[in-house]
Amino acid sequence: MVNLKNKGLLRSKCLIGGAWVDAASGAVIEVTNPATGDVIGTVPSVSGAQTEQAVAAADTAFASWSRLAARERTALLRRWFDLIVQNADDLGALMTAEQGKPLAEARGEALYAASFVEWFAEEAKRVYGDTIPSPTADKRLIVLKQPIGVCAAITPWNFPAAMITRKAAPALAAGCTMVVKPAEQTPLTALALGVLAEEAGIPAGVFQVVTGDAREIGAVLTGSDTVRKLSFTGSTEVGRILMAQSAPTIKKLSLELGGNAPFIVFDDADLDAAVEGAIASKYRNAGQTCVCSNRIYVQAGVYDAFAEKLAARVKALSVGVGTDAGVLIGPLIDGDAIAKIEDHIGDALAKGASVLTGGKRHALGGTFFEPTVLTGATQAMKVAREETFGPVAPLFRFETEEEVVAMANDTEFGLAAYFYTENVRRTWRVAEALDYGMVGHNTGLISNEVAPFGGVKQSGLGREGSHYGIEEYLEVKYLCSAIA
Ligand code: ADP
């Protein structure tokens, strides 16, 4: 069980049109704690018809929500932000329980999630249009920014709170209404955010949460003509399906999909800083983030020294249940995650890599896995081509800048990349040459609410956070007024 200070945050019903409802069929989905396998709650498995009701409620709510003065939406979002911060401990406890990440990291996510609500509450007041000098004297040309309309969000389990607020906050700030379908593994945090939105005074139908069969709900959200925009974070594979399903209604799309982040350490890097950056970017959330470094390229001159320092740090990472003090690596989300890691390690070892540390399931059992460093990785291995999504760092040796940039870009993905160098000229060359939406230089942590998050190539479409983030929920309307 999850022990919360604010017991009301633990919900087993969905939020549709301002009411907390069960599935029409009575069906439920069990939510389990990945650290223990214990069932911590249930959520409804709502039908497609109930999802249509949520879309209809969002449509009704849009009429009034979109017409509020921006500052009125700001005030409500600001209250939601305050409540998320006030309940950060409980939201953290919920996330540790349903997702597994250590408590400190989970509480950190609650505050990170809140930061998007605060930022977009402020941005609501800054949705500026344009006036354009007319080519003829008799006309005035104006650009208006208007909310798109009803939006849908489908979110993943790795950031149960932040992936929701990063979508809902700009949508609501812009004047849109939203139906959220959280991941089946982590619906409780989403429902808790619904409780807090309601408490903040956000009107019925503006922010709704439906849980249940992803395909059934996804088919309604993508197929609906009322839903004008879909924002999805998850795998490239599912993103492709949702994009195809959205084609008949020409829906606007924001897609945050898979990554295959390179992390490059040049000979002239500050090695200790690079090791710390690699730890932060690789092992956060047990390696289960789409911006986690997936491939670590180390220049020949510092390869052995870096490998030794990294392995020493990784050996010291404490693995355990997220509620235990000092734990840095929690369990993986499920058995499939473990199977993928084992497959990637097996493939790498068969093709000539070797294990520096870790490499197998943890003695704790379940879905715990030893933080791992592999040496001697090559481009032919799965670890180079696919997102491992676990605590496995494969080290690749390289000789020249040109060679490593080519290897880093040799992927269909283009989300985040990292590199460490003290050389200013190289910094600009490499930053510009990397085919990625986000680049970290001398840092392994790049995400925050004020910067644009998103990828190129098959890592997705659109940007979240920053002043760009709200544009994703706005339409540009051109008004041409003849005055003579
Ligand atoms: P992950 O590999 O991180 O679980 P997925 O892309 O499978 O990523 O899942 C991300 C989100 O997409 C989850 O909310 C999941 O329920 C949802 N999802 C998965 N398949 C579909 C689908 N066919 N239609 C709609 N939503 C889906």
mmCIF file of C-alpha atoms in Angstrom, residues 117-460:
data_model
loop_
_atom_site.group_PDB
_atom_site.id
_atom_site.type_symbol
_atom_site.label_atom_id
_atom_site.label_comp_id
_atom_site.label_asym_id
_atom_site.label_seq_id
_atom_site.Cartn_x
_atom_site.Cartn_y
_atom_site.Cartn_z
ATOM 1 C CA VAL A 117 2.532 24.469 -14.681
ATOM 2 C CA GLU A 118 4.158 27.577 -13.215
ATOM 3 C CA TRP A 119 5.959 28.420 -16.458
ATOM 4 C CA PHE A 120 2.903 28.076 -18.683
ATOM 5 C CA ALA A 121 0.694 29.880 -16.166
ATOM 6 C CA GLU A 122 3.032 32.797 -16.812
ATOM 7 C CA GLU A 123 3.207 32.223 -20.570
ATOM 8 C CA ALA A 124 -0.596 32.330 -20.848
ATOM 9 C CA LYS A 125 -0.317 36.095 -20.538
ATOM 10 C CA ARG A 126 2.234 36.346 -23.340
ATOM 11 C CA VAL A 127 0.413 34.849 -26.302
ATOM 12 C CA TYR A 128 1.190 37.730 -28.630
ATOM 13 C CA GLY A 129 0.004 38.084 -32.205
ATOM 14 C CA ASP A 130 1.444 40.358 -34.906
ATOM 15 C CA THR A 131 0.528 43.326 -37.005
ATOM 16 C CA ILE A 132 2.005 43.201 -40.484
ATOM 17 C CA PRO A 133 2.588 46.309 -42.604
ATOM 18 C CA SER A 134 0.220 45.938 -45.539
ATOM 19 C CA PRO A 135 1.499 46.045 -49.128
ATOM 20 C CA THR A 136 -1.467 48.331 -49.910
ATOM 21 C CA ALA A 137 -2.682 51.403 -48.018
ATOM 22 C CA ASP A 138 -6.290 50.270 -47.747
ATOM 23 C CA LYS A 139 -5.769 47.193 -45.627
ATOM 24 C CA ARG A 140 -4.678 46.233 -42.147
ATOM 25 C CA LEU A 141 -3.116 42.809 -41.625
ATOM 26 C CA ILE A 142 -3.329 41.190 -38.230
ATOM 27 C CA VAL A 143 -2.214 37.803 -36.900
ATOM 28 C CA LEU A 144 -4.269 36.343 -34.056
ATOM 29 C CA LYS A 145 -3.217 33.342 -31.968
ATOM 30 C CA GLN A 146 -6.129 31.168 -30.941
ATOM 31 C CA PRO A 147 -6.327 27.901 -28.997
ATOM 32 C CA ILE A 148 -6.514 24.838 -31.231
ATOM 33 C CA GLY A 149 -9.453 23.300 -29.399
ATOM 34 C CA VAL A 150 -9.882 19.937 -27.718
ATOM 35 C CA CYS A 151 -6.542 18.159 -27.238
ATOM 36 C CA ALA A 152 -5.601 14.614 -26.271
ATOM 37 C CA ALA A 153 -2.450 13.426 -24.528
ATOM 38 C CA ILE A 154 -1.105 9.882 -24.338
ATOM 39 C CA THR A 155 1.740 9.606 -21.881
ATOM 40 C CA PRO A 156 4.357 7.042 -20.801
ATOM 41 C CA TRP A 157 5.224 5.492 -17.441
ATOM 42 C CA ASN A 158 8.792 6.745 -17.022
ATOM 43 C CA PHE A 159 7.742 10.258 -15.898
ATOM 44 C CA PRO A 160 4.228 9.703 -14.541
ATOM 45 C CA ALA A 161 3.719 13.379 -13.584
ATOM 46 C CA ALA A 162 6.013 15.511 -15.728
ATOM 47 C CA MET A 163 4.959 14.051 -19.072
ATOM 48 C CA ILE A 164 1.401 15.051 -18.235
ATOM 49 C CA THR A 165 2.012 18.593 -17.023
ATOM 50 C CA ARG A 166 4.429 19.304 -19.877
ATOM 51 C CA LYS A 167 1.443 18.785 -22.196
ATOM 52 C CA ALA A 168 -1.530 19.859 -20.103
ATOM 53 C CA ALA A 169 -0.044 23.107 -18.772
ATOM 54 C CA PRO A 170 0.629 24.702 -22.196
ATOM 55 C CA ALA A 171 -2.674 23.344 -23.542
ATOM 56 C CA LEU A 172 -4.701 24.825 -20.689
ATOM 57 C CA ALA A 173 -2.693 28.051 -20.703
ATOM 58 C CA ALA A 174 -3.450 28.500 -24.404
ATOM 59 C CA GLY A 175 -7.167 27.993 -23.766
ATOM 60 C CA CYS A 176 -7.426 24.385 -24.930
ATOM 61 C CA THR A 177 -9.051 21.564 -22.979
ATOM 62 C CA MET A 178 -7.481 18.123 -22.645
ATOM 63 C CA VAL A 179 -8.210 14.435 -22.213
ATOM 64 C CA VAL A 180 -5.199 12.549 -20.849
ATOM 65 C CA LYS A 181 -4.631 8.824 -21.153
ATOM 66 C CA PRO A 182 -1.739 7.917 -18.869
ATOM 67 C CA ALA A 183 0.304 4.737 -19.171
ATOM 68 C CA GLU A 184 -1.404 1.677 -17.700
ATOM 69 C CA GLN A 185 1.577 1.126 -15.380
ATOM 70 C CA THR A 186 1.361 4.597 -13.756
ATOM 71 C CA PRO A 187 -2.221 5.910 -13.763
ATOM 72 C CA LEU A 188 -2.395 6.784 -10.053
ATOM 73 C CA THR A 189 -0.129 9.829 -10.342
ATOM 74 C CA ALA A 190 -2.227 11.058 -13.277
ATOM 75 C CA LEU A 191 -5.433 10.723 -11.277
ATOM 76 C CA ALA A 192 -3.802 12.526 -8.341
ATOM 77 C CA LEU A 193 -2.984 15.414 -10.683
ATOM 78 C CA GLY A 194 -6.679 15.391 -11.605
ATOM 79 C CA VAL A 195 -7.634 15.670 -7.922
ATOM 80 C CA LEU A 196 -5.351 18.693 -7.549
ATOM 81 C CA ALA A 197 -6.598 20.332 -10.769
ATOM 82 C CA GLU A 198 -10.138 20.016 -9.474
ATOM 83 C CA GLU A 199 -9.130 21.418 -6.088
ATOM 84 C CA ALA A 200 -7.416 24.321 -7.847
ATOM 85 C CA GLY A 201 -10.759 25.232 -9.387
ATOM 86 C CA ILE A 202 -9.989 24.214 -12.954
ATOM 87 C CA PRO A 203 -13.511 23.757 -14.376
ATOM 88 C CA ALA A 204 -15.113 20.424 -15.221
ATOM 89 C CA GLY A 205 -14.080 19.032 -18.594
ATOM 90 C CA VAL A 206 -10.937 21.162 -18.920
ATOM 91 C CA PHE A 207 -8.511 18.517 -17.593
ATOM 92 C CA GLN A 208 -9.729 14.919 -17.700
ATOM 93 C CA VAL A 209 -8.058 11.589 -17.112
ATOM 94 C CA VAL A 210 -9.186 8.315 -18.664
ATOM 95 C CA THR A 211 -7.544 4.976 -17.943
ATOM 96 C CA GLY A 212 -7.996 1.661 -19.677
ATOM 97 C CA ASP A 213 -7.175 -0.224 -22.825
ATOM 98 C CA ALA A 214 -4.629 1.860 -24.749
ATOM 99 C CA ARG A 215 -5.793 0.746 -28.183
ATOM 100 C CA GLU A 216 -9.478 1.299 -27.545
ATOM 101 C CA ILE A 217 -8.999 4.715 -25.964
ATOM 102 C CA GLY A 218 -6.282 5.640 -28.489
ATOM 103 C CA ALA A 219 -8.584 4.781 -31.395
ATOM 104 C CA VAL A 220 -11.255 7.154 -30.069
ATOM 105 C CA LEU A 221 -8.819 9.990 -29.343
ATOM 106 C CA THR A 222 -7.100 9.746 -32.736
ATOM 107 C CA GLY A 223 -10.283 9.067 -34.707
ATOM 108 C CA SER A 224 -12.338 11.895 -33.239
ATOM 109 C CA ASP A 225 -12.924 14.945 -35.390
ATOM 110 C CA THR A 226 -13.525 16.970 -32.226
ATOM 111 C CA VAL A 227 -9.989 16.275 -30.977
ATOM 112 C CA ARG A 228 -7.895 18.738 -32.969
ATOM 113 C CA LYS A 229 -4.510 17.863 -31.537
ATOM 114 C CA LEU A 230 -2.735 14.843 -30.103
ATOM 115 C CA SER A 231 0.396 15.076 -28.013
ATOM 116 C CA PHE A 232 2.139 11.757 -27.442
ATOM 117 C CA THR A 233 5.263 10.729 -25.570
ATOM 118 C CA GLY A 234 6.382 7.132 -25.928
ATOM 119 C CA SER A 235 7.987 4.741 -28.367
ATOM 120 C CA THR A 236 8.605 5.574 -32.011
ATOM 121 C CA GLU A 237 6.700 2.420 -32.903
ATOM 122 C CA VAL A 238 3.490 3.562 -31.171
ATOM 123 C CA GLY A 239 4.047 7.158 -32.346
ATOM 124 C CA ARG A 240 3.980 5.909 -35.923
ATOM 125 C CA ILE A 241 0.683 4.077 -35.299
ATOM 126 C CA LEU A 242 -0.913 7.146 -33.720
ATOM 127 C CA MET A 243 0.324 9.361 -36.544
ATOM 128 C CA ALA A 244 -1.284 7.034 -39.079
ATOM 129 C CA GLN A 245 -4.505 6.894 -37.059
ATOM 130 C CA SER A 246 -4.538 10.715 -36.936
ATOM 131 C CA ALA A 247 -4.145 11.066 -40.697
ATOM 132 C CA PRO A 248 -7.852 10.784 -41.645
ATOM 133 C CA THR A 249 -8.722 13.796 -39.455
ATOM 134 C CA ILE A 250 -5.483 15.726 -40.257
ATOM 135 C CA LYS A 251 -4.836 16.221 -36.559
ATOM 136 C CA LYS A 252 -2.031 18.376 -35.328
ATOM 137 C CA LEU A 253 0.617 16.238 -33.664
ATOM 138 C CA SER A 254 3.355 16.634 -31.116
ATOM 139 C CA LEU A 255 5.422 13.476 -30.805
ATOM 140 C CA GLU A 256 8.205 12.872 -28.295
ATOM 141 C CA LEU A 257 9.523 9.488 -29.315
ATOM 142 C CA GLY A 258 12.503 7.244 -28.778
ATOM 143 C CA GLY A 259 16.115 8.343 -28.533
ATOM 144 C CA ASN A 260 19.529 6.761 -28.933
ATOM 145 C CA ALA A 261 21.620 9.399 -27.239
ATOM 146 C CA PRO A 262 25.362 9.468 -27.870
ATOM 147 C CA PHE A 263 27.595 10.691 -25.038
ATOM 148 C CA ILE A 264 31.003 11.693 -26.411
ATOM 149 C CA VAL A 265 34.139 12.152 -24.319
ATOM 150 C CA PHE A 266 37.037 13.803 -26.162
ATOM 151 C CA ASP A 267 40.682 13.510 -25.124
ATOM 152 C CA ASP A 268 40.648 17.093 -23.861
ATOM 153 C CA ALA A 269 37.612 16.617 -21.589
ATOM 154 C CA ASP A 270 37.578 17.117 -17.850
ATOM 155 C CA LEU A 271 37.392 13.378 -17.144
ATOM 156 C CA ASP A 272 35.949 13.581 -13.648
ATOM 157 C CA ALA A 273 33.200 15.904 -14.873
ATOM 158 C CA ALA A 274 32.552 13.564 -17.799
ATOM 159 C CA VAL A 275 32.201 10.578 -15.458
ATOM 160 C CA GLU A 276 29.722 12.489 -13.283
ATOM 161 C CA GLY A 277 27.817 13.592 -16.374
ATOM 162 C CA ALA A 278 27.672 10.027 -17.642
ATOM 163 C CA ILE A 279 26.353 8.798 -14.290
ATOM 164 C CA ALA A 280 23.674 11.501 -14.258
ATOM 165 C CA SER A 281 22.594 10.999 -17.834
ATOM 166 C CA LYS A 282 22.864 7.210 -17.983
ATOM 167 C CA TYR A 283 21.623 5.955 -14.633
ATOM 168 C CA ARG A 284 18.874 8.436 -13.783
ATOM 169 C CA ASN A 285 15.555 6.574 -13.426
ATOM 170 C CA ALA A 286 17.601 3.352 -13.818
ATOM 171 C CA GLY A 287 18.328 4.340 -17.421
ATOM 172 C CA GLN A 288 14.657 4.607 -18.305
ATOM 173 C CA THR A 289 14.425 8.036 -19.890
ATOM 174 C CA CYS A 290 14.392 8.890 -23.582
ATOM 175 C CA VAL A 291 17.300 11.308 -23.086
ATOM 176 C CA CYS A 292 19.458 8.821 -21.165
ATOM 177 C CA SER A 293 22.787 8.354 -22.913
ATOM 178 C CA ASN A 294 22.610 5.063 -24.768
ATOM 179 C CA ARG A 295 26.087 4.963 -26.354
ATOM 180 C CA ILE A 296 29.210 6.306 -24.677
ATOM 181 C CA TYR A 297 31.973 7.166 -27.165
ATOM 182 C CA VAL A 298 35.387 7.744 -25.603
ATOM 183 C CA GLN A 299 38.450 8.968 -27.490
ATOM 184 C CA ALA A 300 41.370 6.516 -27.522
ATOM 185 C CA GLY A 301 43.718 8.673 -25.399
ATOM 186 C CA VAL A 302 41.406 8.664 -22.372
ATOM 187 C CA TYR A 303 39.417 5.478 -23.010
ATOM 188 C CA ASP A 304 41.049 3.270 -20.382
ATOM 189 C CA ALA A 305 41.165 5.982 -17.722
ATOM 190 C CA PHE A 306 37.507 6.903 -18.308
ATOM 191 C CA ALA A 307 36.394 3.262 -18.281
ATOM 192 C CA GLU A 308 38.144 2.637 -14.982
ATOM 193 C CA LYS A 309 36.734 5.750 -13.288
ATOM 194 C CA LEU A 310 33.212 5.116 -14.600
ATOM 195 C CA ALA A 311 33.204 1.469 -13.534
ATOM 196 C CA ALA A 312 34.360 2.440 -10.032
ATOM 197 C CA ARG A 313 31.511 4.970 -9.699
ATOM 198 C CA VAL A 314 28.931 2.548 -11.119
ATOM 199 C CA LYS A 315 29.953 -0.236 -8.722
ATOM 200 C CA ALA A 316 29.158 2.130 -5.852
ATOM 201 C CA LEU A 317 25.597 2.951 -7.012
ATOM 202 C CA SER A 318 23.194 1.489 -4.492
ATOM 203 C CA VAL A 319 20.342 -0.575 -5.881
ATOM 204 C CA GLY A 320 17.145 -1.182 -3.964
ATOM 205 C CA VAL A 321 13.557 -0.378 -3.186
ATOM 206 C CA GLY A 322 12.931 3.315 -3.883
ATOM 207 C CA THR A 323 11.631 4.009 -0.395
ATOM 208 C CA ASP A 324 14.901 2.871 1.258
ATOM 209 C CA ALA A 325 17.306 5.651 2.222
ATOM 210 C CA GLY A 326 20.287 6.176 -0.057
ATOM 211 C CA VAL A 327 18.967 4.076 -2.943
ATOM 212 C CA LEU A 328 19.931 5.511 -6.337
ATOM 213 C CA ILE A 329 18.750 2.757 -8.665
ATOM 214 C CA GLY A 330 15.278 1.296 -8.302
ATOM 215 C CA PRO A 331 13.730 -1.658 -10.112
ATOM 216 C CA LEU A 332 13.065 -1.705 -13.844
ATOM 217 C CA ILE A 333 9.425 -1.183 -14.790
ATOM 218 C CA ASP A 334 8.675 -4.805 -15.736
ATOM 219 C CA GLY A 335 9.937 -8.153 -16.987
ATOM 220 C CA ASP A 336 9.982 -6.988 -20.615
ATOM 221 C CA ALA A 337 12.439 -4.263 -19.665
ATOM 222 C CA ILE A 338 14.742 -6.872 -18.098
ATOM 223 C CA ALA A 339 14.403 -9.122 -21.140
ATOM 224 C CA LYS A 340 15.461 -6.284 -23.466
ATOM 225 C CA ILE A 341 18.506 -5.441 -21.351
ATOM 226 C CA GLU A 342 19.562 -9.083 -21.210
ATOM 227 C CA ASP A 343 19.090 -9.382 -24.966
ATOM 228 C CA HIS A 344 21.250 -6.299 -25.590
ATOM 229 C CA ILE A 345 23.996 -7.445 -23.227
ATOM 230 C CA GLY A 346 23.938 -10.981 -24.668
ATOM 231 C CA ASP A 347 24.207 -9.612 -28.204
ATOM 232 C CA ALA A 348 27.088 -7.306 -27.228
ATOM 233 C CA LEU A 349 29.025 -10.088 -25.489
ATOM 234 C CA ALA A 350 28.503 -12.440 -28.434
ATOM 235 C CA LYS A 351 29.944 -9.765 -30.739
ATOM 236 C CA GLY A 352 33.078 -9.168 -28.671
ATOM 237 C CA ALA A 353 32.194 -6.742 -25.852
ATOM 238 C CA SER A 354 33.090 -7.536 -22.261
ATOM 239 C CA VAL A 355 31.579 -6.678 -18.884
ATOM 240 C CA LEU A 356 33.517 -4.202 -16.716
ATOM 241 C CA THR A 357 30.944 -4.241 -13.956
ATOM 242 C CA GLY A 358 27.391 -5.562 -13.499
ATOM 243 C CA GLY A 359 25.929 -7.447 -16.447
ATOM 244 C CA LYS A 360 23.256 -9.512 -14.733
ATOM 245 C CA ARG A 361 20.077 -9.484 -12.690
ATOM 246 C CA HIS A 362 20.551 -8.115 -9.187
ATOM 247 C CA ALA A 363 20.576 -10.396 -6.165
ATOM 248 C CA LEU A 364 17.417 -8.599 -4.958
ATOM 249 C CA GLY A 365 15.527 -10.488 -7.670
ATOM 250 C CA GLY A 366 12.338 -9.234 -9.304
ATOM 251 C CA THR A 367 13.090 -6.561 -11.866
ATOM 252 C CA PHE A 368 16.242 -5.285 -10.199
ATOM 253 C CA PHE A 369 19.291 -5.215 -12.461
ATOM 254 C CA GLU A 370 22.933 -4.492 -11.707
ATOM 255 C CA PRO A 371 24.167 -1.149 -13.037
ATOM 256 C CA THR A 372 26.400 -2.234 -15.885
ATOM 257 C CA VAL A 373 29.380 -0.987 -17.883
ATOM 258 C CA LEU A 374 30.382 -2.789 -21.078
ATOM 259 C CA THR A 375 33.658 -2.202 -22.848
ATOM 260 C CA GLY A 376 34.594 -2.840 -26.469
ATOM 261 C CA ALA A 377 31.185 -1.975 -27.947
ATOM 262 C CA THR A 378 30.860 -1.550 -31.724
ATOM 263 C CA GLN A 379 28.341 -0.077 -34.166
ATOM 264 C CA ALA A 380 27.282 -3.595 -35.166
ATOM 265 C CA MET A 381 25.729 -4.298 -31.748
ATOM 266 C CA LYS A 382 22.124 -3.768 -30.670
ATOM 267 C CA VAL A 383 23.342 -1.374 -27.969
ATOM 268 C CA ALA A 384 24.415 0.945 -30.797
ATOM 269 C CA ARG A 385 21.226 0.708 -32.808
ATOM 270 C CA GLU A 386 18.370 0.404 -30.302
ATOM 271 C CA GLU A 387 17.418 2.237 -27.150
ATOM 272 C CA THR A 388 18.370 -0.099 -24.263
ATOM 273 C CA PHE A 389 16.266 1.808 -21.680
ATOM 274 C CA GLY A 390 18.096 0.362 -18.715
ATOM 275 C CA PRO A 391 21.190 0.847 -16.537
ATOM 276 C CA VAL A 392 23.685 -0.365 -19.143
ATOM 277 C CA ALA A 393 26.533 1.842 -20.398
ATOM 278 C CA PRO A 394 28.329 0.462 -23.478
ATOM 279 C CA LEU A 395 31.714 2.121 -24.123
ATOM 280 C CA PHE A 396 32.865 2.636 -27.735
ATOM 281 C CA ARG A 397 36.437 3.650 -28.593
ATOM 282 C CA PHE A 398 37.034 6.295 -31.287
ATOM 283 C CA GLU A 399 40.029 8.082 -32.804
ATOM 284 C CA THR A 400 38.895 11.300 -34.531
ATOM 285 C CA GLU A 401 36.223 13.975 -34.177
ATOM 286 C CA GLU A 402 34.977 13.348 -37.703
ATOM 287 C CA GLU A 403 34.642 9.622 -37.041
ATOM 288 C CA VAL A 404 32.690 10.066 -33.794
ATOM 289 C CA VAL A 405 30.293 12.640 -35.229
ATOM 290 C CA ALA A 406 29.523 10.205 -38.078
ATOM 291 C CA MET A 407 28.957 7.350 -35.592
ATOM 292 C CA ALA A 408 26.822 9.555 -33.335
ATOM 293 C CA ASN A 409 24.601 10.563 -36.257
ATOM 294 C CA ASP A 410 24.370 7.026 -37.640
ATOM 295 C CA THR A 411 20.881 6.378 -36.260
ATOM 296 C CA GLU A 412 17.299 7.103 -37.247
ATOM 297 C CA PHE A 413 16.846 8.839 -33.888
ATOM 298 C CA GLY A 414 17.722 12.437 -33.022
ATOM 299 C CA LEU A 415 16.577 13.391 -29.533
ATOM 300 C CA ALA A 416 19.472 14.222 -27.173
ATOM 301 C CA ALA A 417 23.255 14.100 -27.514
ATOM 302 C CA TYR A 418 26.031 14.981 -25.085
ATOM 303 C CA PHE A 419 29.700 15.770 -25.492
ATOM 304 C CA TYR A 420 32.575 16.724 -23.235
ATOM 305 C CA THR A 421 35.424 18.897 -24.447
ATOM 306 C CA GLU A 422 37.297 21.920 -23.124
ATOM 307 C CA ASN A 423 38.074 23.136 -26.652
ATOM 308 C CA VAL A 424 35.944 26.110 -27.725
ATOM 309 C CA ARG A 425 36.310 25.655 -31.478
ATOM 310 C CA ARG A 426 35.452 21.985 -31.234
ATOM 311 C CA THR A 427 32.445 22.852 -29.077
ATOM 312 C CA TRP A 428 30.831 24.843 -31.867
ATOM 313 C CA ARG A 429 31.816 22.397 -34.604
ATOM 314 C CA VAL A 430 30.409 19.370 -32.782
ATOM 315 C CA ALA A 431 27.300 21.120 -31.414
ATOM 316 C CA GLU A 432 26.340 22.159 -34.934
ATOM 317 C CA ALA A 433 27.231 18.825 -36.548
ATOM 318 C CA LEU A 434 25.190 16.641 -34.190
ATOM 319 C CA ASP A 435 21.842 15.801 -35.774
ATOM 320 C CA TYR A 436 19.840 16.109 -32.551
ATOM 321 C CA GLY A 437 17.114 18.333 -31.129
ATOM 322 C CA MET A 438 19.013 18.827 -27.868
ATOM 323 C CA VAL A 439 22.728 18.864 -27.142
ATOM 324 C CA GLY A 440 24.428 18.912 -23.754
ATOM 325 C CA HIS A 441 27.985 20.297 -23.662
ATOM 326 C CA ASN A 442 29.928 19.384 -20.521
ATOM 327 C CA THR A 443 26.685 18.364 -18.820
ATOM 328 C CA GLY A 444 24.542 15.259 -18.659
ATOM 329 C CA LEU A 445 21.406 17.056 -17.484
ATOM 330 C CA ILE A 446 19.657 19.358 -19.935
ATOM 331 C CA SER A 447 15.903 19.250 -19.232
ATOM 332 C CA ASN A 448 14.060 22.133 -17.619
ATOM 333 C CA GLU A 449 10.820 23.999 -18.173
ATOM 334 C CA VAL A 450 12.312 27.065 -19.855
ATOM 335 C CA ALA A 451 14.169 25.228 -22.659
ATOM 336 C CA PRO A 452 12.703 23.543 -25.762
ATOM 337 C CA PHE A 453 12.544 19.760 -25.394
ATOM 338 C CA GLY A 454 12.144 17.659 -28.524
ATOM 339 C CA GLY A 455 13.799 15.699 -31.264
ATOM 340 C CA VAL A 456 14.504 15.519 -34.967
ATOM 341 C CA LYS A 457 14.331 12.567 -37.398
ATOM 342 C CA GLN A 458 12.312 9.662 -35.954
ATOM 343 C CA SER A 459 12.527 11.071 -32.429
ATOM 344 C CA GLY A 460 9.498 13.202 -33.078
#
